[in-house]
Tab-separated table of C-alpha atoms and ligand atoms in Angstrom:
chain	number	residue	atom	x	y	z
A	171	MET	CA	-67.970	-41.410	-52.284
A	172	LEU	CA	-68.761	-45.102	-52.175
A	173	GLY	CA	-66.257	-47.773	-51.254
A	174	LYS	CA	-63.513	-45.271	-50.551
A	175	THR	CA	-61.694	-44.516	-47.339
A	176	ILE	CA	-61.526	-40.774	-46.821
A	177	LEU	CA	-58.871	-39.147	-44.675
A	178	THR	CA	-57.734	-35.633	-44.074
A	179	GLY	CA	-55.615	-33.772	-41.561
A	180	VAL	CA	-55.945	-30.239	-40.306
A	181	LYS	CA	-53.108	-28.237	-38.853
A	182	PRO	CA	-54.087	-26.495	-35.619
A	183	THR	CA	-53.487	-22.913	-36.650
A	184	GLY	CA	-56.428	-21.198	-34.995
A	185	ASN	CA	-58.980	-18.483	-35.704
A	186	PRO	CA	-60.719	-20.314	-38.523
A	187	HIS	CA	-62.528	-18.041	-40.972
A	188	ILE	CA	-65.200	-18.285	-43.633
A	189	GLY	CA	-62.568	-19.056	-46.283
A	190	ASN	CA	-61.422	-22.106	-44.282
A	191	LEU	CA	-65.028	-23.101	-43.663
A	192	TYR	CA	-66.123	-23.155	-47.290
A	193	GLY	CA	-62.763	-24.186	-48.688
A	194	ALA	CA	-61.836	-26.998	-46.331
A	195	ILE	CA	-63.922	-27.630	-43.235
A	196	LEU	CA	-67.382	-28.125	-44.750
A	197	PRO	CA	-66.203	-30.133	-47.772
A	198	ALA	CA	-64.224	-32.450	-45.488
A	199	ILE	CA	-67.166	-32.926	-43.126
A	200	GLU	CA	-69.497	-33.562	-46.052
A	201	LEU	CA	-67.219	-36.209	-47.567
A	202	ALA	CA	-66.498	-37.880	-44.249
A	203	ASN	CA	-70.117	-37.944	-43.067
A	204	ASN	CA	-71.359	-39.386	-46.346
A	205	SER	CA	-68.778	-42.092	-46.802
A	206	ASP	CA	-69.913	-45.706	-46.558
A	207	ARG	CA	-66.429	-46.687	-45.389
A	208	SER	CA	-64.314	-45.566	-42.507
A	209	SER	CA	-63.337	-41.979	-42.696
A	210	TYR	CA	-60.735	-40.187	-40.706
A	211	ILE	CA	-60.218	-36.581	-39.788
A	212	PHE	CA	-57.358	-35.736	-37.496
A	213	ILE	CA	-55.604	-32.763	-35.987
A	214	ALA	CA	-52.056	-32.627	-37.335
A	215	ASN	CA	-50.459	-31.250	-34.182
A	216	ILE	CA	-47.070	-32.847	-34.832
A	217	HIS	CA	-47.005	-31.245	-38.259
A	218	ALA	CA	-47.535	-27.907	-36.547
A	219	LEU	CA	-44.379	-28.351	-34.448
A	220	ASN	CA	-42.026	-27.360	-37.231
A	221	GLY	CA	-43.296	-23.815	-36.800
A	222	VAL	CA	-45.186	-23.586	-33.503
A	223	LYS	CA	-43.074	-23.855	-30.359
A	224	ASP	CA	-45.432	-22.429	-27.743
A	225	PRO	CA	-47.141	-25.300	-25.854
A	226	VAL	CA	-50.089	-23.233	-24.605
A	227	PHE	CA	-50.705	-21.854	-28.068
A	228	LEU	CA	-50.560	-25.333	-29.579
A	229	LYS	CA	-52.957	-26.792	-27.026
A	230	ASP	CA	-55.457	-23.963	-27.414
A	231	ARG	CA	-55.401	-24.180	-31.205
A	232	THR	CA	-55.872	-27.945	-31.023
A	233	TYR	CA	-59.042	-27.534	-28.967
A	234	GLU	CA	-60.239	-24.836	-31.334
A	235	VAL	CA	-59.903	-27.036	-34.403
A	236	ALA	CA	-61.635	-29.907	-32.615
A	237	ALA	CA	-64.510	-27.693	-31.452
A	238	THR	CA	-64.814	-26.199	-34.943
A	239	PHE	CA	-65.304	-29.553	-36.642
A	240	LEU	CA	-67.662	-30.752	-33.950
A	241	SER	CA	-69.786	-27.621	-33.991
A	242	PHE	CA	-70.098	-27.670	-37.779
A	243	GLY	CA	-71.540	-31.154	-37.705
A	244	LEU	CA	-68.773	-33.724	-37.950
A	245	ASP	CA	-70.533	-37.000	-37.152
A	246	ILE	CA	-68.270	-38.878	-34.774
A	247	ASN	CA	-70.327	-42.030	-35.215
A	248	LYS	CA	-69.200	-42.118	-38.811
A	249	THR	CA	-65.838	-40.448	-38.705
A	250	ILE	CA	-62.850	-41.352	-36.600
A	251	PHE	CA	-61.664	-38.057	-35.185
A	252	TYR	CA	-58.304	-37.938	-33.391
A	253	LYS	CA	-55.094	-36.126	-32.638
A	254	GLN	CA	-52.042	-37.165	-34.628
A	255	SER	CA	-49.882	-37.166	-31.476
A	256	ASP	CA	-52.060	-39.925	-29.973
A	257	ILE	CA	-51.052	-42.411	-32.672
A	258	PRO	CA	-47.401	-43.393	-32.088
A	259	GLU	CA	-47.662	-45.975	-34.896
A	260	ILE	CA	-47.678	-43.059	-37.331
A	261	PHE	CA	-44.237	-41.984	-36.130
A	262	GLU	CA	-42.920	-45.505	-36.287
A	263	LEU	CA	-44.189	-45.775	-39.839
A	264	THR	CA	-42.582	-42.405	-40.648
A	265	SER	CA	-39.183	-43.783	-39.631
A	266	LEU	CA	-39.656	-46.822	-41.806
A	267	LEU	CA	-40.845	-44.807	-44.806
A	268	MET	CA	-37.718	-42.639	-44.607
A	269	ASN	CA	-35.854	-45.524	-46.182
A	270	TYR	CA	-38.003	-45.494	-49.287
A	271	THR	CA	-37.961	-41.743	-49.744
A	272	PRO	CA	-35.236	-40.291	-51.938
A	273	LYS	CA	-33.775	-37.074	-50.578
A	274	GLY	CA	-34.363	-35.519	-53.985
A	275	LEU	CA	-38.102	-35.933	-53.490
A	276	MET	CA	-37.893	-33.794	-50.358
A	277	ASN	CA	-35.697	-31.250	-52.132
A	278	ARG	CA	-38.519	-30.646	-54.583
A	279	ALA	CA	-41.231	-30.067	-51.955
A	280	HIS	CA	-42.703	-26.564	-52.330
A	281	ALA	CA	-42.492	-25.443	-48.700
A	282	TYR	CA	-38.833	-26.405	-48.434
A	283	LYS	CA	-37.961	-24.923	-51.819
A	284	ALA	CA	-39.640	-21.626	-50.954
A	285	ILE	CA	-37.407	-21.184	-47.876
A	286	LEU	CA	-34.316	-22.251	-49.765
A	287	GLU	CA	-35.026	-19.664	-52.449
A	288	LYS	CA	-35.809	-16.934	-49.925
A	289	ASP	CA	-32.767	-17.509	-47.680
A	290	GLY	CA	-30.333	-18.703	-50.320
A	291	ASN	CA	-29.512	-21.708	-48.101
A	292	ASP	CA	-31.352	-24.223	-45.918
A	293	ASP	CA	-29.443	-23.700	-42.670
A	294	ASN	CA	-32.577	-22.673	-40.796
A	295	VAL	CA	-34.832	-25.391	-42.130
A	296	ASN	CA	-35.532	-27.871	-39.365
A	297	MET	CA	-35.827	-31.545	-40.181
A	298	GLY	CA	-39.494	-31.499	-39.201
A	299	LEU	CA	-40.128	-29.164	-42.086
A	300	TYR	CA	-37.795	-30.985	-44.430
A	301	THR	CA	-39.400	-34.360	-43.767
A	302	TYR	CA	-42.926	-32.963	-43.462
A	303	PRO	CA	-44.122	-34.884	-46.542
A	304	ILE	CA	-42.929	-38.222	-45.098
A	305	LEU	CA	-44.918	-37.731	-41.910
A	306	MET	CA	-47.864	-36.774	-44.063
A	307	ALA	CA	-47.407	-39.918	-46.144
A	308	ALA	CA	-47.411	-41.963	-42.919
A	309	ASP	CA	-50.664	-40.253	-41.808
A	310	ILE	CA	-52.291	-41.254	-45.050
A	311	LEU	CA	-50.807	-44.702	-45.605
A	312	ALA	CA	-51.282	-45.877	-42.007
A	313	MET	CA	-55.057	-45.699	-42.470
A	314	LYS	CA	-55.014	-47.165	-46.001
A	315	SER	CA	-56.741	-44.073	-47.305
A	316	ASP	CA	-58.040	-43.819	-50.857
A	317	ILE	CA	-59.155	-40.233	-51.053
A	318	VAL	CA	-57.556	-37.257	-49.353
A	319	PRO	CA	-59.565	-34.037	-49.552
A	320	VAL	CA	-57.140	-31.106	-49.432
A	321	GLY	CA	-56.587	-27.604	-50.711
A	322	LEU	CA	-54.609	-27.089	-53.878
A	323	ASP	CA	-51.497	-26.174	-51.853
A	324	GLN	CA	-51.370	-29.744	-50.520
A	325	LYS	CA	-51.618	-31.514	-53.872
A	326	GLN	CA	-47.881	-32.094	-54.124
A	327	HIS	CA	-47.827	-33.710	-50.687
A	328	ILE	CA	-50.378	-36.289	-51.757
A	329	GLU	CA	-48.375	-36.975	-54.903
A	330	ILE	CA	-45.322	-37.559	-52.737
A	331	ALA	CA	-47.300	-39.928	-50.485
A	332	ARG	CA	-48.348	-41.823	-53.597
A	333	ASP	CA	-44.750	-41.969	-54.829
A	334	ILE	CA	-43.514	-43.323	-51.515
A	335	ALA	CA	-46.311	-45.904	-51.314
A	336	ASN	CA	-45.665	-47.021	-54.856
A	337	ALA	CA	-41.895	-47.263	-54.360
A	338	PHE	CA	-42.497	-49.464	-51.329
A	339	ASN	CA	-45.032	-51.715	-53.063
A	340	VAL	CA	-42.837	-52.123	-56.126
A	341	TYR	CA	-39.782	-52.863	-54.028
A	342	TYR	CA	-41.497	-55.674	-52.119
A	343	LYS	CA	-43.745	-56.755	-55.013
A	344	LYS	CA	-46.746	-56.513	-52.738
A	345	GLU	CA	-49.715	-54.152	-52.469
A	346	VAL	CA	-48.973	-53.238	-48.894
A	347	PHE	CA	-50.108	-49.643	-49.235
A	348	LYS	CA	-53.054	-48.220	-51.069
A	349	LEU	CA	-52.157	-45.444	-53.477
A	350	PRO	CA	-53.970	-42.340	-52.265
A	351	THR	CA	-55.532	-39.723	-54.528
A	352	GLU	CA	-56.032	-36.089	-53.673
A	353	PHE	CA	-59.491	-34.617	-53.906
A	354	ILE	CA	-59.309	-30.905	-54.571
A	355	GLU	CA	-62.726	-29.726	-53.606
A	356	TYR	CA	-62.653	-26.016	-53.978
A	357	GLN	CA	-60.365	-24.230	-56.365
A	358	ASP	CA	-61.936	-20.782	-56.250
A	359	SER	CA	-60.962	-18.887	-53.192
A	360	ILE	CA	-63.559	-17.057	-51.129
A	361	ILE	CA	-63.240	-13.300	-51.369
A	362	GLY	CA	-62.350	-11.404	-48.257
A	363	LEU	CA	-63.644	-8.106	-46.895
A	364	ASP	CA	-61.255	-6.119	-49.099
A	365	GLY	CA	-62.013	-8.001	-52.322
A	366	ARG	CA	-58.814	-10.039	-52.297
A	367	LYS	CA	-58.727	-13.748	-51.467
A	368	MET	CA	-59.831	-14.248	-47.862
A	369	SER	CA	-56.660	-14.904	-45.937
A	370	LYS	CA	-55.269	-14.309	-42.488
A	371	SER	CA	-52.234	-12.654	-44.029
A	372	TYR	CA	-54.409	-9.958	-45.659
A	373	ASN	CA	-56.338	-9.285	-42.466
A	374	ASN	CA	-59.596	-9.438	-44.447
A	375	THR	CA	-61.234	-12.449	-42.848
A	376	ILE	CA	-64.623	-13.076	-41.326
A	377	GLU	CA	-63.754	-15.186	-38.319
A	378	LEU	CA	-66.143	-17.981	-37.494
A	379	PHE	CA	-66.010	-17.547	-33.751
A	380	ALA	CA	-65.588	-13.825	-33.252
A	381	THR	CA	-68.276	-11.961	-31.306
A	382	GLU	CA	-71.251	-10.588	-33.234
A	383	GLU	CA	-70.067	-7.101	-32.441
A	384	ASP	CA	-66.592	-7.683	-33.855
A	385	THR	CA	-68.066	-9.314	-36.934
A	386	SER	CA	-70.345	-6.317	-37.532
A	387	LYS	CA	-67.492	-3.872	-37.017
A	388	LYS	CA	-65.433	-5.619	-39.672
A	389	VAL	CA	-68.312	-5.733	-42.115
A	390	MET	CA	-68.995	-2.006	-41.632
A	391	LYS	CA	-65.433	-1.352	-42.840
A	392	ILE	CA	-65.942	-2.966	-46.249
A	393	PRO	CA	-64.675	-0.367	-48.714
A	394	THR	CA	-67.299	1.241	-50.962
A	395	ASP	CA	-67.339	4.096	-53.495
A	396	SER	CA	-69.236	7.352	-53.134
A	397	LEU	CA	-72.509	6.412	-54.857
A	398	LEU	CA	-75.679	7.663	-53.171
A	399	PRO	CA	-78.368	5.338	-51.826
A	400	SER	CA	-80.553	6.243	-54.805
A	401	ASP	CA	-77.836	5.428	-57.373
A	402	ALA	CA	-77.936	2.086	-59.172
A	403	LYS	CA	-75.162	-0.264	-57.975
A	404	SER	CA	-73.077	-2.755	-59.879
A	405	LYS	CA	-73.306	-6.488	-59.446
A	406	ASP	CA	-69.511	-6.422	-59.580
A	407	SER	CA	-69.281	-4.371	-56.425
A	408	LEU	CA	-67.601	-6.064	-53.491
A	409	LEU	CA	-70.544	-5.487	-51.180
A	410	TYR	CA	-72.943	-7.122	-53.639
A	411	LYS	CA	-70.639	-10.110	-54.116
A	412	LEU	CA	-70.412	-10.606	-50.369
A	413	MET	CA	-74.191	-10.296	-49.972
A	414	LYS	CA	-74.545	-13.013	-52.565
A	415	ILE	CA	-72.086	-15.346	-50.855
A	416	PHE	CA	-74.060	-15.069	-47.631
A	417	ASN	CA	-77.479	-15.379	-49.283
A	418	VAL	CA	-78.867	-12.043	-48.279
A	419	ASP	CA	-82.546	-11.884	-49.155
A	420	ASN	CA	-82.963	-11.683	-52.955
A	421	SER	CA	-85.479	-8.862	-53.081
A	422	TYR	CA	-83.243	-6.830	-50.788
A	423	MET	CA	-80.286	-7.375	-53.116
A	424	ASP	CA	-82.406	-6.434	-56.176
A	425	ASN	CA	-83.427	-3.280	-54.423
A	426	PHE	CA	-79.787	-2.519	-53.630
A	427	ILE	CA	-78.833	-2.895	-57.308
A	428	ARG	CA	-81.741	-0.737	-58.511
A	429	GLY	CA	-80.750	2.078	-56.199
A	430	GLY	CA	-83.058	1.892	-53.244
A	431	ILE	CA	-80.539	1.217	-50.506
A	432	GLY	CA	-77.427	2.928	-49.154
A	433	TYR	CA	-74.155	1.247	-48.333
A	434	GLY	CA	-74.477	1.672	-44.580
A	435	ASP	CA	-77.828	-0.076	-44.537
A	436	ALA	CA	-76.641	-2.870	-46.827
A	437	LYS	CA	-73.621	-3.500	-44.611
A	438	LYS	CA	-75.863	-3.721	-41.555
A	439	VAL	CA	-78.035	-6.281	-43.290
A	440	LEU	CA	-74.986	-8.239	-44.430
A	441	ALA	CA	-73.539	-8.270	-40.900
A	442	GLU	CA	-76.874	-9.448	-39.509
A	443	THR	CA	-77.103	-12.184	-42.121
A	444	ILE	CA	-73.609	-13.414	-41.307
A	445	ASN	CA	-74.232	-13.312	-37.572
A	446	ASN	CA	-77.574	-15.115	-37.949
A	447	TYR	CA	-75.931	-17.809	-40.011
A	448	LEU	CA	-73.051	-18.319	-37.581
A	449	ARG	CA	-75.041	-17.964	-34.336
A	450	PRO	CA	-76.000	-21.641	-33.774
A	451	TYR	CA	-72.474	-22.828	-34.594
A	452	ARG	CA	-70.949	-20.241	-32.315
A	453	GLU	CA	-73.202	-21.403	-29.541
A	454	LYS	CA	-72.184	-25.045	-29.936
A	455	TYR	CA	-68.548	-24.039	-30.203
A	456	ASN	CA	-68.668	-21.960	-27.041
A	457	ASN	CA	-70.336	-24.785	-25.145
A	458	LEU	CA	-67.645	-27.225	-26.204
A	459	MET	CA	-64.847	-24.816	-25.371
A	460	ALA	CA	-66.386	-24.232	-21.939
A	461	ASP	CA	-66.137	-27.949	-21.151
A	462	LYS	CA	-63.063	-29.307	-22.831
A	463	THR	CA	-63.427	-32.738	-21.234
A	464	GLN	CA	-66.097	-33.465	-23.868
A	465	ILE	CA	-63.523	-32.752	-26.545
A	466	ASP	CA	-60.871	-34.826	-24.768
A	467	ASP	CA	-63.246	-37.775	-24.536
A	468	ILE	CA	-64.175	-37.627	-28.200
A	469	LEU	CA	-60.559	-37.380	-29.348
A	470	SER	CA	-59.389	-40.178	-27.082
A	471	ALA	CA	-62.174	-42.494	-28.284
A	472	GLY	CA	-61.139	-41.617	-31.845
A	473	ALA	CA	-57.492	-42.327	-31.070
A	474	THR	CA	-58.344	-45.818	-29.802
A	475	LYS	CA	-60.064	-46.664	-33.087
A	476	ALA	CA	-57.401	-45.062	-35.263
A	477	ARG	CA	-54.604	-46.810	-33.399
A	478	ALA	CA	-56.128	-50.205	-34.025
A	479	VAL	CA	-56.032	-49.539	-37.770
A	480	ALA	CA	-52.520	-48.080	-37.723
A	481	LYS	CA	-51.262	-51.032	-35.655
A	482	GLN	CA	-52.588	-53.463	-38.219
A	483	THR	CA	-50.893	-51.596	-41.065
A	484	LEU	CA	-47.634	-51.442	-39.187
A	485	LYS	CA	-47.798	-55.153	-38.497
A	486	GLU	CA	-48.153	-55.888	-42.212
A	487	VAL	CA	-45.310	-53.527	-43.035
A	488	LYS	CA	-42.987	-55.071	-40.479
A	489	GLU	CA	-43.715	-58.534	-41.748
A	490	VAL	CA	-42.848	-57.523	-45.266
A	491	LEU	CA	-39.642	-55.857	-44.081
A	492	GLY	CA	-38.491	-58.836	-42.024
A	493	LEU	CA	-38.608	-56.943	-38.742
B	150	LIG	N1	-50.297	-30.610	-44.438
B	150	LIG	C1	-51.706	-30.396	-44.263
B	150	LIG	C2	-51.933	-28.876	-44.222
B	150	LIG	O1	-51.042	-28.131	-43.974
B	150	LIG	C3	-52.244	-31.047	-43.024
B	150	LIG	C4	-52.060	-32.525	-43.064
B	150	LIG	C5	-51.171	-33.244	-42.305
B	150	LIG	C6	-52.746	-33.457	-43.879
B	150	LIG	N2	-51.289	-34.556	-42.588
B	150	LIG	C7	-52.227	-34.732	-43.554
B	150	LIG	C8	-53.739	-33.315	-44.860
B	150	LIG	C9	-52.687	-35.890	-44.205
B	150	LIG	C10	-54.198	-34.475	-45.490
B	150	LIG	C11	-53.673	-35.742	-45.168
B	150	LIG	O2	-53.057	-28.453	-44.365
């Protein structure tokens, strides 16, 4: 995307799977690597705090996200890659933006509303969750981002960031902030090993960095009917759909459909195909995770660059505000 600043954040939630890879990780890397402007990808570890309270868990997940992006080809010469917590200017900007954010805007945010509806009150909603969209707006506006690649579930947050930016600009009659636009890359969800959407909550995921053995075991459990190897199979069958997603050899898949291959054999081939595909990435990932200082160095170099940009934005904002 030419002439556009791309930015996206990733919450460190851990155990990334194929659904995350195709739905979020690869599209973000692709956009960031091919931008002719600055692009930013960061680990939203402060955003995670509204739910995650275990420091070891948070640290481990942060390294995992970093190693995932790096092993799948994020080009750190083109993309500024950093941890949100390393950029204090973002939190300063969050405080300032609070004053241009109507409470009603937060009341309408999906995540907050969902809890309110479930519990019947908001007594257990912490302010981190309630103000989540303001922090997210600060992430985006601090870097003067144009395009924010996100999943559909984040669309409202980008709209809120745009609303806040616009309210500020209108109030001070100055284009201080760019108005960001969401970029919803992938609307179809990837199917999981049980035929439903691939999701951690369904326990039907193919994890990117599991062992080959664990991956195979999961694939062998894909549910099938009782057709014989010699029976013709449907292209609508789950196993066929999964073979297609992972580009199993075409003549093998034709043979499967015609009735030359049994389910057990097809699952073995599928597992092998998945493991072959993931092997080089797993290797890079494991190397990075074995020497985390590499990751630390990359993220701290990224933070230095990101901070310089955020500082500049904050300076402009403060001037406009009379601070
Ligand atoms: N809220 C996003 C999510 O849950 C993560 C995120 C935080 C983000 N800050 C962002 C995404 C800024 C895009 C831009 O996935």
